[in-house]
Short mmCIF file of N, CA and C in Angstrom, two decimals:
data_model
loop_
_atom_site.label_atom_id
_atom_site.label_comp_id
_atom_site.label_asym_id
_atom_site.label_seq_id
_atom_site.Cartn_x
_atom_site.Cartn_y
_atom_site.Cartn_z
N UNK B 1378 -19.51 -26.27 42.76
CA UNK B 1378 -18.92 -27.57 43.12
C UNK B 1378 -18.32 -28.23 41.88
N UNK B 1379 -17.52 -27.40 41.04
CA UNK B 1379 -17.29 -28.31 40.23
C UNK B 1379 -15.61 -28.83 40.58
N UNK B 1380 -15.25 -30.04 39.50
CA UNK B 1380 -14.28 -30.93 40.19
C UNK B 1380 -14.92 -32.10 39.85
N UNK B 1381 -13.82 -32.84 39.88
CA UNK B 1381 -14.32 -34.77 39.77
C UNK B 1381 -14.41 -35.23 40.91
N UNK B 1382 -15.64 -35.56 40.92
CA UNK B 1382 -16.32 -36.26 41.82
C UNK B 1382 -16.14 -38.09 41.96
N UNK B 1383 -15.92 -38.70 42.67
CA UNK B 1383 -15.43 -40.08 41.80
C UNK B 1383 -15.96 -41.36 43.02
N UNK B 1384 -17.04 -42.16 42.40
CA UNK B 1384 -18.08 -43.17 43.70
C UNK B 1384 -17.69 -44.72 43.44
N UNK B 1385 -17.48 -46.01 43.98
CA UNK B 1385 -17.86 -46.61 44.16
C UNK B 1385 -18.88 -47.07 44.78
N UNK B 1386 -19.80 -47.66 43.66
CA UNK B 1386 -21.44 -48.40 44.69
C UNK B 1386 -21.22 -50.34 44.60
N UNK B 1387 -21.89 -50.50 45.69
CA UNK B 1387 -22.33 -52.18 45.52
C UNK B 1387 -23.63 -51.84 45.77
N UNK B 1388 -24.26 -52.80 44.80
CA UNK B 1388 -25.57 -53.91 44.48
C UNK B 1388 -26.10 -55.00 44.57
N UNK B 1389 -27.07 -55.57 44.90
CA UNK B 1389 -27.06 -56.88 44.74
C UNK B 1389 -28.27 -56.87 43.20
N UNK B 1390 -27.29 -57.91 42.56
CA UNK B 1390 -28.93 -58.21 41.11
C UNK B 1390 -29.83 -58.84 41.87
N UNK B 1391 -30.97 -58.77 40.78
CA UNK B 1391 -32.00 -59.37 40.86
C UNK B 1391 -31.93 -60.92 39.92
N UNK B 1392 -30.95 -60.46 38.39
CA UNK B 1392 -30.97 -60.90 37.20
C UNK B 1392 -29.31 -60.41 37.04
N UNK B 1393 -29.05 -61.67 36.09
CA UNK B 1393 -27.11 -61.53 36.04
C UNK B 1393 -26.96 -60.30 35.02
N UNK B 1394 -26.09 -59.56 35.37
CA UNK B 1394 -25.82 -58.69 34.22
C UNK B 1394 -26.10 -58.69 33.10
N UNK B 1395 -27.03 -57.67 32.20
CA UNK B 1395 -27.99 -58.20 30.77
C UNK B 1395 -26.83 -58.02 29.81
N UNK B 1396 -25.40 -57.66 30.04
CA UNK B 1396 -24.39 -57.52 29.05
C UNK B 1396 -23.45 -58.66 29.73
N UNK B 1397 -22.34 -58.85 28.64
CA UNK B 1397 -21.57 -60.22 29.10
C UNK B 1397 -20.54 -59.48 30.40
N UNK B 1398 -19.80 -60.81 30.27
CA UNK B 1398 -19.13 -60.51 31.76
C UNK B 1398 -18.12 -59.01 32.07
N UNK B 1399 -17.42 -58.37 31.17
CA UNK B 1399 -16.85 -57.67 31.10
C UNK B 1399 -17.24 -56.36 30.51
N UNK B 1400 -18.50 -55.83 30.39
CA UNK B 1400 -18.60 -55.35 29.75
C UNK B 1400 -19.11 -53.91 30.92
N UNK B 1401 -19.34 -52.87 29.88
CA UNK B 1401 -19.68 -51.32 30.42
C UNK B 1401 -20.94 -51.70 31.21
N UNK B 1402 -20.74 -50.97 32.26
CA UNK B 1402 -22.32 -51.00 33.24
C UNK B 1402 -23.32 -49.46 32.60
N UNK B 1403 -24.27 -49.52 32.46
CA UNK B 1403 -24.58 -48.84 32.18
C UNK B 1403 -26.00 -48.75 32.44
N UNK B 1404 -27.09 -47.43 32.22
CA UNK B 1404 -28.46 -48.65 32.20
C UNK B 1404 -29.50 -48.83 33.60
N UNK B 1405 -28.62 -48.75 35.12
CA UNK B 1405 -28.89 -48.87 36.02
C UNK B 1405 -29.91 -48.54 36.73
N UNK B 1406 -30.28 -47.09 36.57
CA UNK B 1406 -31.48 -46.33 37.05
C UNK B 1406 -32.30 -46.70 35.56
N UNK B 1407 -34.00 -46.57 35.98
CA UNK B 1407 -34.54 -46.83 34.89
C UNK B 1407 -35.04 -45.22 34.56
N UNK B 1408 -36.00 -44.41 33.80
CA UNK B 1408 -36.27 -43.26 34.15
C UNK B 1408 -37.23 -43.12 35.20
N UNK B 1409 -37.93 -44.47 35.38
CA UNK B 1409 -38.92 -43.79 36.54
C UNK B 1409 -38.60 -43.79 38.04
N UNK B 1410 -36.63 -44.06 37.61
CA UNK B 1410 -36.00 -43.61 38.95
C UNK B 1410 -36.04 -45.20 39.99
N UNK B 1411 -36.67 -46.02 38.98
CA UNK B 1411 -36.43 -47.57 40.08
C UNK B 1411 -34.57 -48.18 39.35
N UNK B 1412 -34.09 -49.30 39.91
CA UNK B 1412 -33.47 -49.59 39.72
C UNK B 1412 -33.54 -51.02 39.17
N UNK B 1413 -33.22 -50.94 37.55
CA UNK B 1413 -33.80 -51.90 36.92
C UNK B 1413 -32.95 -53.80 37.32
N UNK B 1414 -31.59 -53.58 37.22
CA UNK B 1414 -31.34 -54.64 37.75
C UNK B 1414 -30.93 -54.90 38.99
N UNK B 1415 -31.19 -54.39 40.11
CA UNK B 1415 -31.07 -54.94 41.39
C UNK B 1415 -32.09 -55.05 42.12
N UNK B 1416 -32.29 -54.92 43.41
CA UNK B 1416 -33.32 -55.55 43.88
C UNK B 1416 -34.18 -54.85 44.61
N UNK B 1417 -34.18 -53.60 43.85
CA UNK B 1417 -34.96 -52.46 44.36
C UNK B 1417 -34.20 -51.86 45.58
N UNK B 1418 -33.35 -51.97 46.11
CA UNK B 1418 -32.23 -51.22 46.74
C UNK B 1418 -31.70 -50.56 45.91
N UNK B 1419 -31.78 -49.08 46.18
CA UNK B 1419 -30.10 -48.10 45.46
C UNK B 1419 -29.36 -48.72 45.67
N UNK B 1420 -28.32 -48.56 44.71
CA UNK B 1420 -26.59 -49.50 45.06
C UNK B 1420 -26.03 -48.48 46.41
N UNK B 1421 -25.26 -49.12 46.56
CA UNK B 1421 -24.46 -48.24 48.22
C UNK B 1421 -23.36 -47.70 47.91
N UNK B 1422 -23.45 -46.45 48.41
CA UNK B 1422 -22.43 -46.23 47.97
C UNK B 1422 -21.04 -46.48 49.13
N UNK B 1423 -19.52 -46.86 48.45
CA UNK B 1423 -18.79 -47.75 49.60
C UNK B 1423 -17.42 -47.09 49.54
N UNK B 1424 -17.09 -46.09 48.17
CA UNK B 1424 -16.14 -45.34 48.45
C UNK B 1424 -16.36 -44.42 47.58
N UNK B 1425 -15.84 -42.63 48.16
CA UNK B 1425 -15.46 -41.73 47.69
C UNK B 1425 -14.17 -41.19 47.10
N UNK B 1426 -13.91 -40.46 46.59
CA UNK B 1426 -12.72 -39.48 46.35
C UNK B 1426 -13.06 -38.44 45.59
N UNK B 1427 -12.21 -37.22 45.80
CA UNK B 1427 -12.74 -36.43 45.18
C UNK B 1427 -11.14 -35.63 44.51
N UNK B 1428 -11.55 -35.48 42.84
CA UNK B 1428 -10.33 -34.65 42.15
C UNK B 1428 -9.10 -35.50 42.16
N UNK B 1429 -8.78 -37.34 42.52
CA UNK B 1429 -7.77 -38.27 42.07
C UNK B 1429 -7.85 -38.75 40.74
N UNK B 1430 -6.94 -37.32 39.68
CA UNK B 1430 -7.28 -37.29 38.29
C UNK B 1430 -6.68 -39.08 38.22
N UNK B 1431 -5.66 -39.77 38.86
CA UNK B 1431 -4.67 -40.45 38.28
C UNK B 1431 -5.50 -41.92 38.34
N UNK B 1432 -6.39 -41.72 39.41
CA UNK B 1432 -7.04 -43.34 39.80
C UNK B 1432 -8.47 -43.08 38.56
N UNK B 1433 -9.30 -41.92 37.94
CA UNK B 1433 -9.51 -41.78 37.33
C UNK B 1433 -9.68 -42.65 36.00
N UNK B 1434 -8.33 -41.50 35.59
CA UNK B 1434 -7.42 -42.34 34.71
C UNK B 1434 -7.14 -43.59 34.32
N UNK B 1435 -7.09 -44.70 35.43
CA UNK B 1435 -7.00 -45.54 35.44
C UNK B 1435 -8.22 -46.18 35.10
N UNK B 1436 -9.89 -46.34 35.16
CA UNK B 1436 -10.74 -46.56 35.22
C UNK B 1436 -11.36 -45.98 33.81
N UNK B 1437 -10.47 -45.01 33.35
CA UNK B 1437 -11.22 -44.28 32.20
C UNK B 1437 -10.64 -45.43 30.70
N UNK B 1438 -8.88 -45.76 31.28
CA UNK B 1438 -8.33 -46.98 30.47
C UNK B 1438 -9.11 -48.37 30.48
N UNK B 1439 -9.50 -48.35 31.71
CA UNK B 1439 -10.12 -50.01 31.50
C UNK B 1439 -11.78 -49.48 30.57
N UNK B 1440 -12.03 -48.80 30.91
CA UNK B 1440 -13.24 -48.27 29.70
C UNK B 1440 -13.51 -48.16 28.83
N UNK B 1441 -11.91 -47.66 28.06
CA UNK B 1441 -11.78 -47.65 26.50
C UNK B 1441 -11.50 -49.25 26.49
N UNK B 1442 -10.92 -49.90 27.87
CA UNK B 1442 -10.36 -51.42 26.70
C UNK B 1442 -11.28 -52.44 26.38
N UNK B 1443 -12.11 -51.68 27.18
CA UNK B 1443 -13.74 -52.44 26.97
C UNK B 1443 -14.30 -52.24 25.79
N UNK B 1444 -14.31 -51.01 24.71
CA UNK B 1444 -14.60 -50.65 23.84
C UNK B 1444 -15.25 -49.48 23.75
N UNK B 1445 -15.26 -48.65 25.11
CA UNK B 1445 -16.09 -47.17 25.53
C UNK B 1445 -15.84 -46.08 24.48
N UNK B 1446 -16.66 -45.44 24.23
CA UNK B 1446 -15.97 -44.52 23.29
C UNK B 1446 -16.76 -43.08 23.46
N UNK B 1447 -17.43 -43.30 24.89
CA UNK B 1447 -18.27 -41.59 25.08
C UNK B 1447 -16.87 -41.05 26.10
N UNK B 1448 -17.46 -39.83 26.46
CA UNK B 1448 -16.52 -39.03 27.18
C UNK B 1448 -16.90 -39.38 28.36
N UNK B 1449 -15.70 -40.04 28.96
CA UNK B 1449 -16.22 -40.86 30.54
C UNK B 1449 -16.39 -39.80 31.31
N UNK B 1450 -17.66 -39.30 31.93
CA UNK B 1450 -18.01 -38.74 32.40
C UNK B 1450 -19.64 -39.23 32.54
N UNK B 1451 -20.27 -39.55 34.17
CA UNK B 1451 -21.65 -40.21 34.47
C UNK B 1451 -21.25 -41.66 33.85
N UNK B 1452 -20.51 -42.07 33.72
CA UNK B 1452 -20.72 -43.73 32.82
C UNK B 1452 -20.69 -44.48 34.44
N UNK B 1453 -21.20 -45.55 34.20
CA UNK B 1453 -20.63 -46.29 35.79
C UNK B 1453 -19.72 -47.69 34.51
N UNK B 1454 -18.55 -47.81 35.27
CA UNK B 1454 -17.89 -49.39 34.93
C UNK B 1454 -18.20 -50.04 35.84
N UNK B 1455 -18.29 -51.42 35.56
CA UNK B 1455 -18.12 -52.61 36.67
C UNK B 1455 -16.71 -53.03 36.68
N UNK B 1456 -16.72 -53.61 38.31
CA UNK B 1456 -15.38 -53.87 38.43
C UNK B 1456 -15.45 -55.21 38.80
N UNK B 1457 -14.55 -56.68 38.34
CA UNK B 1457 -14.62 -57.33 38.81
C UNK B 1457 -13.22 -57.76 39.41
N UNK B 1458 -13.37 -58.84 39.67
CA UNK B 1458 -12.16 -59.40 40.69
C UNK B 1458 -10.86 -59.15 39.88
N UNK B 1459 -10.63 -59.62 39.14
CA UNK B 1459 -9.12 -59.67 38.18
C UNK B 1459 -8.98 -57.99 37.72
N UNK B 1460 -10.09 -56.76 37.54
CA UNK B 1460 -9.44 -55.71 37.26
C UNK B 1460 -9.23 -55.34 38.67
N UNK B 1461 -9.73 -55.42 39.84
CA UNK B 1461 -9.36 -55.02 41.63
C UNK B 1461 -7.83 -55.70 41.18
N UNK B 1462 -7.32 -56.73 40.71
CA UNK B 1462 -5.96 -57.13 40.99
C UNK B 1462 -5.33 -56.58 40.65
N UNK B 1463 -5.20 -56.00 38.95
CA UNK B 1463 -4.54 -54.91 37.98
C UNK B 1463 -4.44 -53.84 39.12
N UNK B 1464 -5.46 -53.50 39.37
CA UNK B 1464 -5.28 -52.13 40.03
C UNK B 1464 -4.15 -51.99 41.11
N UNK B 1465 -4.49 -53.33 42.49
CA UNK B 1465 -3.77 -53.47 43.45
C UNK B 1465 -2.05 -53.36 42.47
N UNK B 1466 -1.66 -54.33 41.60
CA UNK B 1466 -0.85 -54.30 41.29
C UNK B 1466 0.07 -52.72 40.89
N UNK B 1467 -0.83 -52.12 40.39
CA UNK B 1467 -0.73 -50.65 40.05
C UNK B 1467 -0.26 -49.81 41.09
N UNK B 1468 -1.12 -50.09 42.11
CA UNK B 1468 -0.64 -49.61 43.58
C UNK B 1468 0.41 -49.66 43.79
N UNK B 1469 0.69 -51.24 44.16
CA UNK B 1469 2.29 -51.78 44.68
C UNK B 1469 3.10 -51.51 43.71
N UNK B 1470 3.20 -51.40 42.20
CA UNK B 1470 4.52 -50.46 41.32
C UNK B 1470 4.40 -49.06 41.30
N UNK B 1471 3.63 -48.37 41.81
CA UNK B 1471 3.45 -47.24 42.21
C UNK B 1471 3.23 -46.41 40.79
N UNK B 1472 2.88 -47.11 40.36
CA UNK B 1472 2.23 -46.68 38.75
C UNK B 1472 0.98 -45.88 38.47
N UNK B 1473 0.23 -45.54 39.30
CA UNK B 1473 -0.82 -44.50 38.79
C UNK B 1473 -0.36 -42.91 38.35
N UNK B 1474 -0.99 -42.68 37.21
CA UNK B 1474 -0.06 -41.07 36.65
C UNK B 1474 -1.14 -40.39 36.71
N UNK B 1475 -0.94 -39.21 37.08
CA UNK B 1475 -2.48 -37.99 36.91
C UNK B 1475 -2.48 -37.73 35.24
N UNK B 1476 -3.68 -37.34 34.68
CA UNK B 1476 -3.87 -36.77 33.76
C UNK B 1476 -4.31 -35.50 33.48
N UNK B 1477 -3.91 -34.93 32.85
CA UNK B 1477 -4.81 -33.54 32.32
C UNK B 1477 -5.87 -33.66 32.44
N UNK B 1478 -6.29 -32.34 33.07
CA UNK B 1478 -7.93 -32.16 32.73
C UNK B 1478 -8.59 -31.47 34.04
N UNK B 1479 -9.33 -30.21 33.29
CA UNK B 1479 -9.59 -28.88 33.82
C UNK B 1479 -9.94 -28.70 34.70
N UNK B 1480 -11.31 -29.92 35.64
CA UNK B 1480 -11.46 -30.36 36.53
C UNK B 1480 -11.07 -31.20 37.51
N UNK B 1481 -9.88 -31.72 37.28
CA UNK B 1481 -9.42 -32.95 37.33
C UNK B 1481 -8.53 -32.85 38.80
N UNK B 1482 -7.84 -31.63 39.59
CA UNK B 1482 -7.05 -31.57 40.47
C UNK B 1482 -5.58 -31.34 39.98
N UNK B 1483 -4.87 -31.65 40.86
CA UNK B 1483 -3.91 -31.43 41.31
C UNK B 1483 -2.67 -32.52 39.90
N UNK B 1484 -1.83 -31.70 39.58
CA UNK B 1484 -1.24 -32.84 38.40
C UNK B 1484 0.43 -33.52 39.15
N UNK B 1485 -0.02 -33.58 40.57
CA UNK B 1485 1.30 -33.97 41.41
C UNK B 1485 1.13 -35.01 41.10
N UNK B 1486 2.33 -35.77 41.42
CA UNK B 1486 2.50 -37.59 41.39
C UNK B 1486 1.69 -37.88 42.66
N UNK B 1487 0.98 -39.04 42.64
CA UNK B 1487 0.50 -39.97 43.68
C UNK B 1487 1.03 -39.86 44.91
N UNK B 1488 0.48 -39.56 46.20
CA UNK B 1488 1.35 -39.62 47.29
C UNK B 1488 0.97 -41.04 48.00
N UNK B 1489 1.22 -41.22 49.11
CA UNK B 1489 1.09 -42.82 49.99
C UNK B 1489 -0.22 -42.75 50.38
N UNK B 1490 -0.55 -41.32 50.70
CA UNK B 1490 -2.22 -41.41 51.01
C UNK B 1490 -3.28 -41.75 50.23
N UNK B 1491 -2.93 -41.69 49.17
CA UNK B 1491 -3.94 -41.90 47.93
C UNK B 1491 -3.63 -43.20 47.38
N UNK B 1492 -2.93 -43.25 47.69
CA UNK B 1492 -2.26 -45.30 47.36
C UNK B 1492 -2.88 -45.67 48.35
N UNK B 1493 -3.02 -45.72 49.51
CA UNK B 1493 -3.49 -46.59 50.93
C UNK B 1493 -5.19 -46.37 50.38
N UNK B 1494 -5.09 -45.27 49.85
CA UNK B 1494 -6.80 -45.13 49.37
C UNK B 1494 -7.61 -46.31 48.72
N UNK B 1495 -6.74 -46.41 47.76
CA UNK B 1495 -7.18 -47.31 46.88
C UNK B 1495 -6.97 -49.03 47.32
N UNK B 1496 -5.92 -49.11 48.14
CA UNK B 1496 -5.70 -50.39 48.75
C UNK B 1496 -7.18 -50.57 49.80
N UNK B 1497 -7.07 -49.63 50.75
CA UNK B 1497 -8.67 -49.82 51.00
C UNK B 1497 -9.76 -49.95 50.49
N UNK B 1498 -10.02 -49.04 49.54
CA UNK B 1498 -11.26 -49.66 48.51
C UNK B 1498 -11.08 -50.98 47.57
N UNK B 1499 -10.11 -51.35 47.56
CA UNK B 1499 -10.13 -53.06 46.94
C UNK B 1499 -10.09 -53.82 47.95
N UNK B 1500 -9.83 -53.80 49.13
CA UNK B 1500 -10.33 -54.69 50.32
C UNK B 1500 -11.84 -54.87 50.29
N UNK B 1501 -12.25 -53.20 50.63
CA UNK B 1501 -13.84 -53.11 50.72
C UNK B 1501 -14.77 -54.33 49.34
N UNK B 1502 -14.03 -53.55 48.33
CA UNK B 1502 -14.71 -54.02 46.63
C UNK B 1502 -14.80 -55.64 46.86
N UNK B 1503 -13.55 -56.15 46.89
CA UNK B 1503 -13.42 -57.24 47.30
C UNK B 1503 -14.17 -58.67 47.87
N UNK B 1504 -14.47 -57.65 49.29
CA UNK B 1504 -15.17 -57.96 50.33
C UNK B 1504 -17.00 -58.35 49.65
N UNK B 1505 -17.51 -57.03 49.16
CA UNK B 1505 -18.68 -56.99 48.41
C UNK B 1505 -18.86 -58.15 47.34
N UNK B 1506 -17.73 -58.03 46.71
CA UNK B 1506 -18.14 -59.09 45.28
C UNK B 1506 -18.39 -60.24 46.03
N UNK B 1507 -17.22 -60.79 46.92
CA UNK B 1507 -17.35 -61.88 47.38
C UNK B 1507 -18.85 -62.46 48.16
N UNK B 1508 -19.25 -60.88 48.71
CA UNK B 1508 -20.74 -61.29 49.08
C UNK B 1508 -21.74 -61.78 48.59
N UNK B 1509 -21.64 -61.40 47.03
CA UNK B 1509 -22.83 -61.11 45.90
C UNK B 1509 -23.03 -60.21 45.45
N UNK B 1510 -22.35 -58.94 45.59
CA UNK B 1510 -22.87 -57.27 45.22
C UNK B 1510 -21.99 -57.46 44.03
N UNK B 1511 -22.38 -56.55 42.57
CA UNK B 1511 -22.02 -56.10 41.69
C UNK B 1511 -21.43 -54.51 42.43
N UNK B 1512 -19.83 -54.07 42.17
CA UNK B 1512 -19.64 -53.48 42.42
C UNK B 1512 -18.79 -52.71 40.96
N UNK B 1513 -19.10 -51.11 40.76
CA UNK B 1513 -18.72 -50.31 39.83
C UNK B 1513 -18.40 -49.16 40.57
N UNK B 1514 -17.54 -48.47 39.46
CA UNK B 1514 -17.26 -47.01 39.62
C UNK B 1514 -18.15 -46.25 38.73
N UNK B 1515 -18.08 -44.67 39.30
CA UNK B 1515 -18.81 -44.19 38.58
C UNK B 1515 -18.53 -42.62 38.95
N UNK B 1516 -18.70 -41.52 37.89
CA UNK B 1516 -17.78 -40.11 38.36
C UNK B 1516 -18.76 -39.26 37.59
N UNK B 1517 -18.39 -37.99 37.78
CA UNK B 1517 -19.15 -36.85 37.89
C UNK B 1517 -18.05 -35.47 37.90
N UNK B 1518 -17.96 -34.55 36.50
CA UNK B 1518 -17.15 -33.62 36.63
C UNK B 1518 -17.84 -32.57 35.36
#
């Protein structure tokens, strides 16, 4: 099964994020497998994709602009409202680019299906924050 694997989860805290507002999520599971800042619920998971090197990509940039500097791979980011907008915006200029990378899929340009993808998961994301859930991405390759 290898390939990029790629999750959005929502959460609800218990306690506000122990890093400032923008910052890398990280930290989440404790080792004895509880979940240290939420509320003893696993986060949910609310969207999939699998091998969209380009939306990736996109998530791997807001990572470094955070100051990330491991090989994004298992990291979870948080997403909040104003990067869901960047993104949407990204959508509507039709700006997402695939990147290299061995696992990564297919290095075609973006089609409409994978754009409508992501317009749905910022409805969903959206929807969550507005509830109270901390919502992040998080990938596997």
């Amino acid at each position: 099964n290898m390939g990029l694997d790629m999750f959005a989860f929502a959460a609800k805290t218990v306690k506000p994020n122990p890093n400032d507002e923008h910052s890398i999520v990280s930290g989440f599971e404790t080792e004895d497998g509880e979940y240290e800042y939420f509320d003893g619920e696993p986060p949910e998971e609310i969207y999939y994709w699998r091998k969209f090197n380009a939306l990736h990509a996109w998530m791997e940039n807001l990572y470094h602009s955070r100051g990330g500097t491991e090989s994004f791979n298992c990291i979870g980011i948080q997403l909040f409202l104003d990067d869901l907008k960047a993104l949407k915006e990204a959508c509507e200029a039709k700006s997402l680019t695939p990147q290299e990378g061995f696992f990564f899929g297919s290095q075609d340009p973006v089609d409409a299906d994978e754009y409508t993808s992501v317009l749905n998961f910022i409805m969903v994301a959206e929807e969550h924050i507005r509830d109270g859930f901390v919502v992040y991405y998080d990938s596997w390759w």
